[in-house]
PDB file of C-alpha atoms in Angstrom:
ATOM      1  CA  UNK A   1      -0.226  -0.133   0.310  1.00 75.00           C
ATOM      2  CA  UNK A   2       2.960   2.431   0.828  1.00 82.00           C
ATOM      3  CA  UNK A   3       4.907   1.855  -2.599  1.00 86.00           C
ATOM      4  CA  UNK A   4       1.568   2.271  -4.308  1.00 87.00           C
ATOM      5  CA  UNK A   5       1.053   5.211  -2.714  1.00 85.00           C
ATOM      6  CA  UNK A   6       4.526   6.663  -3.527  1.00 89.00           C
ATOM      7  CA  UNK A   7       4.094   5.695  -7.487  1.00 88.00           C
ATOM      8  CA  UNK A   8       0.639   7.197  -7.341  1.00 90.00           C
ATOM      9  CA  UNK A   9       1.994  10.694  -6.064  1.00 89.00           C
ATOM     10  CA  UNK A  10       5.175  10.506  -8.459  1.00 86.00           C
ATOM     11  CA  UNK A  11       2.845   9.570 -11.397  1.00 87.00           C
ATOM     12  CA  UNK A  12       0.566  12.343 -10.298  1.00 88.00           C
ATOM     13  CA  UNK A  13       3.306  14.666 -10.725  1.00 82.00           C
ATOM     14  CA  UNK A  14       4.076  13.612 -13.756  1.00 82.00           C
ATOM     15  CA  UNK A  15       0.649  13.615 -15.461  1.00 83.00           C
ATOM     16  CA  UNK A  16       0.534   9.840 -15.771  1.00 87.00           C
ATOM     17  CA  UNK A  17      -3.183   9.395 -15.330  1.00 92.00           C
ATOM     18  CA  UNK A  18      -3.442   5.733 -16.063  1.00 94.00           C
ATOM     19  CA  UNK A  19      -0.691   4.709 -13.674  1.00 93.00           C
ATOM     20  CA  UNK A  20      -1.851   7.064 -11.261  1.00 94.00           C
ATOM     21  CA  UNK A  21      -5.393   5.266 -11.142  1.00 94.00           C
ATOM     22  CA  UNK A  22      -3.845   2.205 -11.066  1.00 95.00           C
ATOM     23  CA  UNK A  23      -1.598   2.938  -8.128  1.00 94.00           C
ATOM     24  CA  UNK A  24      -4.677   4.391  -6.348  1.00 94.00           C
ATOM     25  CA  UNK A  25      -6.902   0.877  -6.762  1.00 94.00           C
ATOM     26  CA  UNK A  26      -3.717  -0.927  -5.482  1.00 93.00           C
ATOM     27  CA  UNK A  27      -3.414   1.393  -2.768  1.00 93.00           C
ATOM     28  CA  UNK A  28      -6.819   0.873  -1.643  1.00 94.00           C
ATOM     29  CA  UNK A  29      -6.870  -2.703  -2.038  1.00 93.00           C
ATOM     30  CA  UNK A  30      -3.615  -3.101   0.411  1.00 91.00           C
ATOM     31  CA  UNK A  31      -5.327  -0.673   2.990  1.00 91.00           C
ATOM     32  CA  UNK A  32      -8.492  -2.634   2.721  1.00 93.00           C
ATOM     33  CA  UNK A  33      -6.536  -6.297   2.463  1.00 92.00           C
ATOM     34  CA  UNK A  34      -8.828  -6.968  -0.197  1.00 91.00           C
ATOM     35  CA  UNK A  35      -6.536  -9.198  -2.619  1.00 89.00           C
ATOM     36  CA  UNK A  36      -9.038  -9.965  -5.354  1.00 91.00           C
ATOM     37  CA  UNK A  37      -8.047  -8.617  -8.736  1.00 92.00           C
ATOM     38  CA  UNK A  38      -5.084  -7.333  -7.593  1.00 94.00           C
ATOM     39  CA  UNK A  39      -3.217  -9.925 -10.201  1.00 95.00           C
ATOM     40  CA  UNK A  40      -5.044  -8.145 -12.577  1.00 96.00           C
ATOM     41  CA  UNK A  41      -4.309  -4.400 -11.451  1.00 95.00           C
ATOM     42  CA  UNK A  42      -0.976  -5.462 -11.479  1.00 95.00           C
ATOM     43  CA  UNK A  43      -0.585  -6.854 -15.131  1.00 97.00           C
ATOM     44  CA  UNK A  44      -2.554  -3.811 -15.713  1.00 96.00           C
ATOM     45  CA  UNK A  45       0.022  -1.380 -14.190  1.00 95.00           C
ATOM     46  CA  UNK A  46       3.148  -3.142 -15.845  1.00 96.00           C
ATOM     47  CA  UNK A  47       1.270  -2.710 -19.122  1.00 96.00           C
ATOM     48  CA  UNK A  48       0.847   0.807 -18.569  1.00 95.00           C
ATOM     49  CA  UNK A  49       4.481   1.633 -17.692  1.00 93.00           C
ATOM     50  CA  UNK A  50       5.701  -0.041 -20.272  1.00 94.00           C
ATOM     51  CA  UNK A  51       3.338   2.458 -23.117  1.00 94.00           C
ATOM     52  CA  UNK A  52       4.847   5.345 -20.690  1.00 90.00           C
ATOM     53  CA  UNK A  53       7.776   4.805 -20.870  1.00 89.00           C
ATOM     54  CA  UNK A  54       8.589   6.901 -24.083  1.00 89.00           C
ATOM     55  CA  UNK A  55       6.534   9.495 -22.684  1.00 82.00           C
ATOM     56  CA  UNK A  56       8.532   9.696 -19.196  1.00 79.00           C
ATOM     57  CA  UNK A  57      11.552   9.644 -21.121  1.00 82.00           C
ATOM     58  CA  UNK A  58      10.684  12.563 -22.990  1.00 83.00           C
ATOM     59  CA  UNK A  59       9.233  14.445 -19.904  1.00 74.00           C
ATOM     60  CA  UNK A  60      10.957  17.872 -18.972  1.00 78.00           C
ATOM     61  CA  UNK A  61      11.335  16.705 -15.037  1.00 73.00           C
ATOM     62  CA  UNK A  62      13.132  13.254 -16.181  1.00 72.00           C
ATOM     63  CA  UNK A  63      14.679  14.351 -19.446  1.00 66.00           C
ATOM     64  CA  UNK A  64      17.580  17.090 -19.485  1.00 64.00           C
ATOM     65  CA  UNK A  65      18.715  17.479 -22.865  1.00 59.00           C
ATOM     66  CA  UNK A  66      21.411  20.580 -21.725  1.00 53.00           C
ATOM     67  CA  UNK A  67      23.720  17.908 -20.626  1.00 50.00           C
TER      68      UNK A  67
END
């Protein structure tokens, strides 16, 4: 739950909405100890992360093209 919360915050800052949403669901599931559906959420999160990697690499907070 704590890791999901941290990742959710970072993704919110970076504008990665789908990852932010999935992390929120995982965070809530962890708090409630409701494991039903968590495996699919992790699969969805993995997929969303892979889709977001090019956007993340080009993000001005991550990519410093001046060096």
